[in-house]
Short mmCIF file of C-alpha atoms in Angstrom, two decimals:
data_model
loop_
_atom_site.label_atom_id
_atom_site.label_comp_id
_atom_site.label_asym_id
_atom_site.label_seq_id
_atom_site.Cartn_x
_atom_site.Cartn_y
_atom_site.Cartn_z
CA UNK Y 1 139.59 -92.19 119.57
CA UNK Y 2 136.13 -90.57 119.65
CA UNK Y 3 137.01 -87.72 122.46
CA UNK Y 4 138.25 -84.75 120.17
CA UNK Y 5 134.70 -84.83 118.58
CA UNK Y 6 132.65 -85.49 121.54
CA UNK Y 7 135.04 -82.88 122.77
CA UNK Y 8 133.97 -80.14 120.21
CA UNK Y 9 130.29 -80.97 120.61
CA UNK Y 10 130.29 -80.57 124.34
CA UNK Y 11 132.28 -77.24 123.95
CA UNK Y 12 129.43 -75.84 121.46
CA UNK Y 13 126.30 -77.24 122.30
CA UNK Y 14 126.77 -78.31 125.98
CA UNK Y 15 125.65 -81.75 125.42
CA UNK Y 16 125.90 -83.98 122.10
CA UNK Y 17 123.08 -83.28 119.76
CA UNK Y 18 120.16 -85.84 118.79
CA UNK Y 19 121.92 -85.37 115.27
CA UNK Y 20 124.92 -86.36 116.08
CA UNK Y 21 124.01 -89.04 118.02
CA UNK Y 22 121.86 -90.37 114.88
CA UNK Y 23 124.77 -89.52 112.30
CA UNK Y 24 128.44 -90.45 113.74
CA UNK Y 25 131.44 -89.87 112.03
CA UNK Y 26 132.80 -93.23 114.03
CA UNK Y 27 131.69 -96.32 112.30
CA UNK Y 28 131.41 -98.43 114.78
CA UNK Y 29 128.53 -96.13 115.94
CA UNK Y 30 127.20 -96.05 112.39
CA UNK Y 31 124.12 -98.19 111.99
CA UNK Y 32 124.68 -100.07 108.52
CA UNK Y 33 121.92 -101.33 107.24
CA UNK Y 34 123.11 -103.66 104.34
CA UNK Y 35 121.10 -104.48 101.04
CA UNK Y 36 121.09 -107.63 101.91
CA UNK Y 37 119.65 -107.35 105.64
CA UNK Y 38 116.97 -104.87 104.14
CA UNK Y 39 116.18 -107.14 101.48
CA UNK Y 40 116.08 -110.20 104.18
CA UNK Y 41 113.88 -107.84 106.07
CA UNK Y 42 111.62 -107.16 103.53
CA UNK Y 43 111.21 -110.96 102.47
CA UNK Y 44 110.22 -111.72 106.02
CA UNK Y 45 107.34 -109.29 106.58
CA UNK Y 46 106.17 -110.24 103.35
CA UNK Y 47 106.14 -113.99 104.45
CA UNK Y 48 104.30 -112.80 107.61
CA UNK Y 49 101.93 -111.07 105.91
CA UNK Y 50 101.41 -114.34 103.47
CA UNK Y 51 101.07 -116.12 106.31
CA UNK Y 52 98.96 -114.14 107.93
CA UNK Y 53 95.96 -113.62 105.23
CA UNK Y 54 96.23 -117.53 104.87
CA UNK Y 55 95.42 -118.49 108.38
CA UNK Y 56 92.29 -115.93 107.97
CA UNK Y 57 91.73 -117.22 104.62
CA UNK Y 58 92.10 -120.88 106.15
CA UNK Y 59 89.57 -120.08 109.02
CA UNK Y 60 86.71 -118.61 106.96
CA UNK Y 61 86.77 -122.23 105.42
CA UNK Y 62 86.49 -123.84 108.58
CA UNK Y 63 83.99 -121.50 109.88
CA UNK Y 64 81.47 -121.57 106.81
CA UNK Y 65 81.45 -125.47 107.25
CA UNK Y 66 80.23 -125.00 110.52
CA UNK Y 67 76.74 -124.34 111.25
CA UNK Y 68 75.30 -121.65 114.16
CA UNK Y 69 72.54 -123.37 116.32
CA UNK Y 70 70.23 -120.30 116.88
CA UNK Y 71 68.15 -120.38 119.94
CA UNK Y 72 64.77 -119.42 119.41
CA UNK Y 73 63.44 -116.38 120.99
CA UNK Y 74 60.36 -113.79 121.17
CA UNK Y 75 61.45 -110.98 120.04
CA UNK Y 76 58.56 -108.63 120.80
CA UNK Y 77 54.08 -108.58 121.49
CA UNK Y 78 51.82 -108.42 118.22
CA UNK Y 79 50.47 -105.65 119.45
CA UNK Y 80 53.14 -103.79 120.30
CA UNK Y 81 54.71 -103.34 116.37
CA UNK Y 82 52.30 -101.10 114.47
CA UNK Y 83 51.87 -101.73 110.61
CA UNK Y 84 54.37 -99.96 108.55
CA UNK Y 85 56.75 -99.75 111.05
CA UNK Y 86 59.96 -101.62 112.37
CA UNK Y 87 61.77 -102.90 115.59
CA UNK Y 88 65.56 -103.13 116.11
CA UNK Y 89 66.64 -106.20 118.47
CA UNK Y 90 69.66 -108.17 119.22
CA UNK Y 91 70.44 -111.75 118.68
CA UNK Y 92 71.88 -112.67 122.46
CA UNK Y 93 73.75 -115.57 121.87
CA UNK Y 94 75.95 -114.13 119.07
CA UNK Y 95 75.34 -110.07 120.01
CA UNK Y 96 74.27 -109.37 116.46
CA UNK Y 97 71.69 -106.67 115.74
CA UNK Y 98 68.74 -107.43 113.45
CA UNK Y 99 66.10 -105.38 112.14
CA UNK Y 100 62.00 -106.57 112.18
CA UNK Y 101 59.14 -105.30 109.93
CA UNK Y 102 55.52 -105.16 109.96
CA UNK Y 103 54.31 -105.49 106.79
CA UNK Y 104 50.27 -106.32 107.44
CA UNK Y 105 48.52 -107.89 110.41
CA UNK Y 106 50.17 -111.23 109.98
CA UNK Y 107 53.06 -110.50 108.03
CA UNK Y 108 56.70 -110.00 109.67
CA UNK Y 109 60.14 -110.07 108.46
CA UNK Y 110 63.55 -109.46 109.54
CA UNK Y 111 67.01 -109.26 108.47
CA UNK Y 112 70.48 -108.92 109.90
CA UNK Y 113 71.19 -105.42 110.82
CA UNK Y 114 74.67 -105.31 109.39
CA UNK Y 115 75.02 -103.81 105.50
CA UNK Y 116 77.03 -106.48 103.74
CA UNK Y 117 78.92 -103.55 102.13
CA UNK Y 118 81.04 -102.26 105.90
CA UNK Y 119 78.37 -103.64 107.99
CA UNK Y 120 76.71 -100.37 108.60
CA UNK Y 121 73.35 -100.30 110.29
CA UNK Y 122 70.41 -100.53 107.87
CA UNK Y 123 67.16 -98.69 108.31
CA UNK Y 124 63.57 -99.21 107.35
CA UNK Y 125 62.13 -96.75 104.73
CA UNK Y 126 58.60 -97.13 105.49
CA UNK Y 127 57.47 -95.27 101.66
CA UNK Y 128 59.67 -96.52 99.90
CA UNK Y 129 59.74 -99.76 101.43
CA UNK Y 130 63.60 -100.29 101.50
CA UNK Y 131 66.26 -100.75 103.58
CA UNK Y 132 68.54 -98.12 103.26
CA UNK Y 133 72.26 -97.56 104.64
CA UNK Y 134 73.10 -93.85 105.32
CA UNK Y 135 77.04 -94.58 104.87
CA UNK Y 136 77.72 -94.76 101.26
CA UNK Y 137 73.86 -94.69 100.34
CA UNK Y 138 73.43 -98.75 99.39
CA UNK Y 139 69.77 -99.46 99.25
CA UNK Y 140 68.15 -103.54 99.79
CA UNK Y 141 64.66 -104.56 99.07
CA UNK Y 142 62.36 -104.47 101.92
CA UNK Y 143 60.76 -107.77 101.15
CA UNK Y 144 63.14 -110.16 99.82
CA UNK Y 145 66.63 -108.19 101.18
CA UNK Y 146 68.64 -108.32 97.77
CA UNK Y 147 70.68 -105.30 97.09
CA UNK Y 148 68.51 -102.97 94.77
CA UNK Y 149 71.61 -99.77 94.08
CA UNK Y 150 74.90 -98.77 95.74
CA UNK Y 151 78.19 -100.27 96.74
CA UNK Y 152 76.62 -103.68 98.56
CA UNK Y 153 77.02 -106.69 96.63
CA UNK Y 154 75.72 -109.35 98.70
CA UNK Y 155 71.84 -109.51 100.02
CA UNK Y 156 71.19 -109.28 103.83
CA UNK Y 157 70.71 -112.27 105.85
CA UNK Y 158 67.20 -113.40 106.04
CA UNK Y 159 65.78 -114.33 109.45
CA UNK Y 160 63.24 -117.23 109.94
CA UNK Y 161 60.46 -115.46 111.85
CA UNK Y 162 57.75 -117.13 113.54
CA UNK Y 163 54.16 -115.51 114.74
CA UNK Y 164 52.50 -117.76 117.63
CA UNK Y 165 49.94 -115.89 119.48
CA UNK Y 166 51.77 -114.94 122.17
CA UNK Y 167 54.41 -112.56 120.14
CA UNK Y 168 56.80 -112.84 116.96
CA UNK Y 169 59.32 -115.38 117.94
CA UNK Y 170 62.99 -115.56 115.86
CA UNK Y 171 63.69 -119.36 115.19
CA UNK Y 172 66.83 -119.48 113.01
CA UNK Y 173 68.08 -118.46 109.60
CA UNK Y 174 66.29 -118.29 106.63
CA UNK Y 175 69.06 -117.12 104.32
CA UNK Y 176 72.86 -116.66 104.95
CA UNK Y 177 74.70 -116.48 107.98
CA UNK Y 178 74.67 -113.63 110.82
CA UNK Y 179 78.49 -114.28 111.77
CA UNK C 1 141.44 -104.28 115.91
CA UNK C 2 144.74 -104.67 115.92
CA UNK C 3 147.32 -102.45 117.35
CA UNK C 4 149.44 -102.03 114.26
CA UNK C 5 148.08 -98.89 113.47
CA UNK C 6 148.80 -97.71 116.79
CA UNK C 7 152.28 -98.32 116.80
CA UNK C 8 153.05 -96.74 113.65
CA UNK C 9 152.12 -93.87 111.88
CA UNK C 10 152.48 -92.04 108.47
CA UNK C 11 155.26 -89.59 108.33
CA UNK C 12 155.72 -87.27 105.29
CA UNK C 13 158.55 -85.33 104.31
CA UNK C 14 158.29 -83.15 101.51
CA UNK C 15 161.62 -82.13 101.72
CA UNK C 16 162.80 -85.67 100.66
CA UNK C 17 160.18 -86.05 97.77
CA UNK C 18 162.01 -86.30 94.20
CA UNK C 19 159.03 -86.14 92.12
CA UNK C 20 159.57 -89.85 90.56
CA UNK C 21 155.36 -90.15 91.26
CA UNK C 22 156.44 -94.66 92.76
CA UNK C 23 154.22 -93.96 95.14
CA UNK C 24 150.97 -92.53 92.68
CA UNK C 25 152.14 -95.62 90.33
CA UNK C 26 151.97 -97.99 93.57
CA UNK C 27 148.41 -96.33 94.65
CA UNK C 28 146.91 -96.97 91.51
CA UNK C 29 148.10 -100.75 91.58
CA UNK C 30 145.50 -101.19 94.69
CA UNK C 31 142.20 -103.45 94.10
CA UNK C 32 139.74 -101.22 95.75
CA UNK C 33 139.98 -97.96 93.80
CA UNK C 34 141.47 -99.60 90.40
CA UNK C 35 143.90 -98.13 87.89
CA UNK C 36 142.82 -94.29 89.96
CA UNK C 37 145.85 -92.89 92.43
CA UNK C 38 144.71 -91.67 95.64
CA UNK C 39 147.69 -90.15 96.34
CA UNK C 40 148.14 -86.56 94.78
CA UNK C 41 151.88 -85.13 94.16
CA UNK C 42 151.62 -81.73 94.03
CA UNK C 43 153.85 -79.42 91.77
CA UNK C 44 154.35 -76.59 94.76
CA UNK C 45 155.40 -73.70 92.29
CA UNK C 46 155.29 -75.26 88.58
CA UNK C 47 156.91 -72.11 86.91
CA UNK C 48 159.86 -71.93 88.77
CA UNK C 49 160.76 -75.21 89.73
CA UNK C 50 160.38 -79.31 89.43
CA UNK C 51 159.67 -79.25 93.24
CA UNK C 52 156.90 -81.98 94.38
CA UNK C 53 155.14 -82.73 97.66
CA UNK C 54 153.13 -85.98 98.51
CA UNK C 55 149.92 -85.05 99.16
CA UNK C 56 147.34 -87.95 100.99
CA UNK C 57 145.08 -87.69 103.32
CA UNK C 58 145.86 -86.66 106.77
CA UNK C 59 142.95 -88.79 108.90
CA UNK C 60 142.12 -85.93 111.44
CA UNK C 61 140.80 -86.71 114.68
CA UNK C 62 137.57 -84.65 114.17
CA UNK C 63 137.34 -84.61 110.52
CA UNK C 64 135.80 -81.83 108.43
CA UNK C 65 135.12 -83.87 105.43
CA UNK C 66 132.56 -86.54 107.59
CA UNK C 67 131.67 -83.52 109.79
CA UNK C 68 130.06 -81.44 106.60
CA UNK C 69 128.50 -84.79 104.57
CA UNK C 70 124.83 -84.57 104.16
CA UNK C 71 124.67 -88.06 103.20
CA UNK C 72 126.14 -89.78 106.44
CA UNK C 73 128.72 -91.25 104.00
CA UNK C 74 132.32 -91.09 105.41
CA UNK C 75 133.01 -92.48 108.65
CA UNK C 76 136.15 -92.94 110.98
CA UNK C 77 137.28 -96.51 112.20
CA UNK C 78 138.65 -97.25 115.80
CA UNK C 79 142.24 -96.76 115.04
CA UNK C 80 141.53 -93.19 113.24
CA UNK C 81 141.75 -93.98 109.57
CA UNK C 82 138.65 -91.86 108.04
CA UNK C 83 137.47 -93.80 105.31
CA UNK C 84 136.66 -92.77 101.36
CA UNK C 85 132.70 -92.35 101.20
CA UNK C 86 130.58 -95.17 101.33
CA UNK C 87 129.46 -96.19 97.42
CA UNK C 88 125.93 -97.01 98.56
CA UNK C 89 125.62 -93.40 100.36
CA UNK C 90 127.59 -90.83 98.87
CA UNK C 91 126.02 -88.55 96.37
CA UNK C 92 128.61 -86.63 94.79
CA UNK C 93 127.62 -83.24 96.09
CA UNK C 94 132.04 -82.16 96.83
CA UNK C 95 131.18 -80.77 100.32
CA UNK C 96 134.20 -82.56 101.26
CA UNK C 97 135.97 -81.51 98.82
CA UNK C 98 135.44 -77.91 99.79
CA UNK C 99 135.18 -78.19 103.44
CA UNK C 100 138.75 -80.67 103.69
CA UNK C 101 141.25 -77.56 104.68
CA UNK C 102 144.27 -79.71 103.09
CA UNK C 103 142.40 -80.67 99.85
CA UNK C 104 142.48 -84.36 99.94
CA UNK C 105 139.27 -85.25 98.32
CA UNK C 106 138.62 -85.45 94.88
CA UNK C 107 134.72 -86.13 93.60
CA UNK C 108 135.08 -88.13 90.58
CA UNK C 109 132.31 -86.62 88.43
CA UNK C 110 132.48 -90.12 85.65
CA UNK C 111 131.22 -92.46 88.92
CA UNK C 112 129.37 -89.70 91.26
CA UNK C 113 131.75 -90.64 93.99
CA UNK C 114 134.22 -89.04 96.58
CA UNK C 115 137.52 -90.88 96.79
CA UNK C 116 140.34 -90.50 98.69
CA UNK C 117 143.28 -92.00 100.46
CA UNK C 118 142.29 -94.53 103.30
CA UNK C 119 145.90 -95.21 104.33
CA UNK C 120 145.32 -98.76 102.28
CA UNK C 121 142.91 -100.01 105.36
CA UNK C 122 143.03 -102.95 102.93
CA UNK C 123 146.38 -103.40 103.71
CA UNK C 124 147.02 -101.40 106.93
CA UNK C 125 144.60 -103.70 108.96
CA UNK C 126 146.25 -107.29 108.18
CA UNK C 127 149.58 -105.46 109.59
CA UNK C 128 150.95 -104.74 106.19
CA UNK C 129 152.40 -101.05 105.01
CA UNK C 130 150.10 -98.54 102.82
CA UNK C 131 151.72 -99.23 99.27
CA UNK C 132 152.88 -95.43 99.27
CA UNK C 133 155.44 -96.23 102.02
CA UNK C 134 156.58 -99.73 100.34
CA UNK C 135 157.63 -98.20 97.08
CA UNK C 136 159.09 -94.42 97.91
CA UNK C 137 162.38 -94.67 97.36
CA UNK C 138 163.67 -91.21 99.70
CA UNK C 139 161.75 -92.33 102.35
CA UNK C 140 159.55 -89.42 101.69
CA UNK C 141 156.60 -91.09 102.55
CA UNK C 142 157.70 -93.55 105.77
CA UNK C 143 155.65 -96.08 107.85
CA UNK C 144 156.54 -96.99 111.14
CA UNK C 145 157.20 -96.16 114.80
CA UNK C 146 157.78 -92.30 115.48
CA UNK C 147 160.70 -93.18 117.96
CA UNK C 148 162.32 -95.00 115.09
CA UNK C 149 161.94 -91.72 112.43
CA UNK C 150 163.00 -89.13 115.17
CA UNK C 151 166.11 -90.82 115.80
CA UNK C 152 167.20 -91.24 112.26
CA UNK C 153 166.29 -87.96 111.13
CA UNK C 154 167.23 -84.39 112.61
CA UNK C 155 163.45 -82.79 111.73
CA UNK C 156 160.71 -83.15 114.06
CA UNK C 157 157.22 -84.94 113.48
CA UNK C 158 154.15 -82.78 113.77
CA UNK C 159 150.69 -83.20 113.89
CA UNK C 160 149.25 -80.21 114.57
CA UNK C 161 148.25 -77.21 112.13
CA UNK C 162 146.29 -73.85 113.10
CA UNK C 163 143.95 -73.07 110.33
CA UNK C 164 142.83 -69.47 111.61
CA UNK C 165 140.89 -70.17 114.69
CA UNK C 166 140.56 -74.13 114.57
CA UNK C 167 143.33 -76.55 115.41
CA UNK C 168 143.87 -79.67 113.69
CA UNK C 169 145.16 -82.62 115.07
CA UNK C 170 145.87 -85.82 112.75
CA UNK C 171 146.85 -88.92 112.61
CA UNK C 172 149.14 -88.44 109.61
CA UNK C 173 152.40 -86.55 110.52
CA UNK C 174 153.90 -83.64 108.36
CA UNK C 175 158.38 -83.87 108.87
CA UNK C 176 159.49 -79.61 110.24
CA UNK C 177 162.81 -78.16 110.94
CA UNK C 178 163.35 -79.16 114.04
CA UNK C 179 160.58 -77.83 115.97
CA UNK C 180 157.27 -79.80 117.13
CA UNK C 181 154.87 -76.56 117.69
CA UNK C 182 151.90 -76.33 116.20
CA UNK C 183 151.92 -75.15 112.70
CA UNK C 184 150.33 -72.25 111.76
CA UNK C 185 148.78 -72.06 108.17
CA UNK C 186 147.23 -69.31 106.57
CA UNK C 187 146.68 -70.71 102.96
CA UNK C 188 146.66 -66.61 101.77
CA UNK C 189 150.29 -66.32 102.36
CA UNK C 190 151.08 -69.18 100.32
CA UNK C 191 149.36 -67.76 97.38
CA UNK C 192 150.48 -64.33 97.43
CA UNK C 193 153.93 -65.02 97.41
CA UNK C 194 153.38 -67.72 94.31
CA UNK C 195 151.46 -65.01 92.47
CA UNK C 196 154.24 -62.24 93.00
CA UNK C 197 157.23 -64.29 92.45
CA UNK C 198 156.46 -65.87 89.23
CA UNK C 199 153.56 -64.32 87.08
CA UNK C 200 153.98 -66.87 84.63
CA UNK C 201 151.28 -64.53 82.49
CA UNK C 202 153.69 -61.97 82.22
CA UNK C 203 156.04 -61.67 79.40
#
């Protein structure tokens, strides 16, 4: 029963159009979506999506019970950090970057990398003795890492430094977790 | 699908039709469209006489009313019977009503919906007759086999009408005097001569 109109289409457009392909008068053709089957539809993705944000939800759980065994590690010579000034490095084990300051001759410190607002990299303001994050301008305190303006909310991660004579060594976490 | 509606067909005869509106009475009786006839019986020239022709809906095989809906809301089953619009779909806009070259549809403005006859698919696909066919009493409206009709009557089933340049072929089939050619229409003539021969305005 479908030929006369295939028929006419053929005769006027040489082959059947994309939009009569997608809107046939034949109903067995048609594509009928029913309320129902929509709403069905609907109440499925939504249980996906439920499902979904629990299992992260569920994992965060398990992961902040579990503790990261850092290995320790020299990050860098005395020498070779000038007062006033700071040295990026990574954490190998976990591939997270962290940031190092020289504050005097024997002081160091060092916090994760990562702004706790959308983990943009920080950097060291050496007047103003901040760490500031170029993305939505979110400023921490160079000393203790708590946020001091801007969208952040949480403080950076502290790192547990260590100065032996041979070099600054990194020997754990101070303060909150890298990962 | 069954083959019931392949066997038979719709056959009207206008020249048969005495005007006693059984079959609009039996339309309205139906569940889907309640208490609303989709059968219209038209007065063919009210001033001058009582004359009456069944008018329903004459499923073409490429039809002009699902051809012209924007909102994908009339469709066509297997065994040809083009459906009234879809209630979830159909937005009341009377393309169909403009574009159908017999004037079968009829937007009803009170639900935003076009109706029309569906040759009681209701009915028609559990092998039963359309309730126009049960209840006209002339036989003006008949249901059944065309070899049966041909050989009881001396007029000739036809399913074909030339609207200017197009050609219609439907399901539905239209009783002439004794010839099966195409028909040709020109819906101009029809008026003219109404117009001239009565001027009911004129006193």
């Amino acid at each position: 029963m479908q030929e006369p109109i295939e028929k006419r289409l053929k005769e006027k457009f040489k082959e059947i159009p994309k939009w009569a392909e997608d809107f046939p008068i034949d109903q067995n053709r048609d594509s009928n979506v029913s309320r129902r089957d929509f709403v069905r539809y609907l109440g499925l993705v939504s249980l996906g999506f439920f499902a979904g944000t629990t299992g992260v939800w569920l994992k965060s759980i398990f992961d902040r019970k579990q503790k990261h065994i850092y290995q320790s590690m020299k990050i860098i010579d005395k020498e070779d950090l000038k007062i006033g000034e700071s040295y990026v490095f990574e954490i190998p084990d976990i591939k997270e970057p962290a940031i190092l300051m020289r504050l005097d001759q024997e002081k160091f410190i060092a916090f994760g990398q990562k702004c706790t607002h959308l983990q943009c990299p920080v950097i060291w303001k050496k007047d103003e003795r901040i760490l500031f994050c170029p993305c939505h301008k979110g400023a921490f305190n160079g000393l203790t890492g708590d946020v001091l303006y801007g969208p952040p909310e949480r403080p950076l991660p502290k790192l547990k430094i260590e100065v032996r004579a041979d070099g600054v060594y990194f020997a754990g976490m101070e303060r909150g977790e890298l990962v | 699908m069954s083959n019931w509606l392949e066997e038979n067909d719709l056959f009207i005869d206008p020249q048969r039709c005495i005007g006693c509106r059984a079959c609009e009475a039996a339309c309205a009786e139906c569940g889907t469209h309640r208490g609303v006839p989709m059968i219209h019986l038209e007065p063919l020239n009210r001033p001058d006489s009582v004359k009456t022709a069944p008018t329903l809906c004459m499923h073409c095989d490429d039809p002009a009313c699902a051809a012209v809906c924007p909102a994908d809301a009339i469709k066509r089953t297997d065994d040809g019977v083009v459906q009234s619009s879809m209630k979830p779909r159909c937005i009341g806009c009377s393309n169909c009503q403009i574009a159908c070259p017999f004037g079968v549809p009829k937007v009803y403005r009170a639900r935003a919906q076009m109706n029309k006859c569906d040759m009681c698919y209701d009915r028609t696909s559990i092998n039963l007759k359309p309730m126009c066919a049960t209840v006209c009493p002339s036989e003006a409206i008949f249901f059944g086999p065309k070899s049966v009709i041909e050989s009881q009557r001396k007029n000739k089933a036809n399913n074909q009408f030339i609207f200017g340049k197009q050609k219609i072929t439907t399901k539905v089939h239209i009783m002439m005097d004794a010839s099966d050619e195409p028909v040709e229409l020109d819906i101009m003539d029809f008026i003219s001569t109404t117009i001239e021969d009565s001027q009911p305005w004129v006193v």
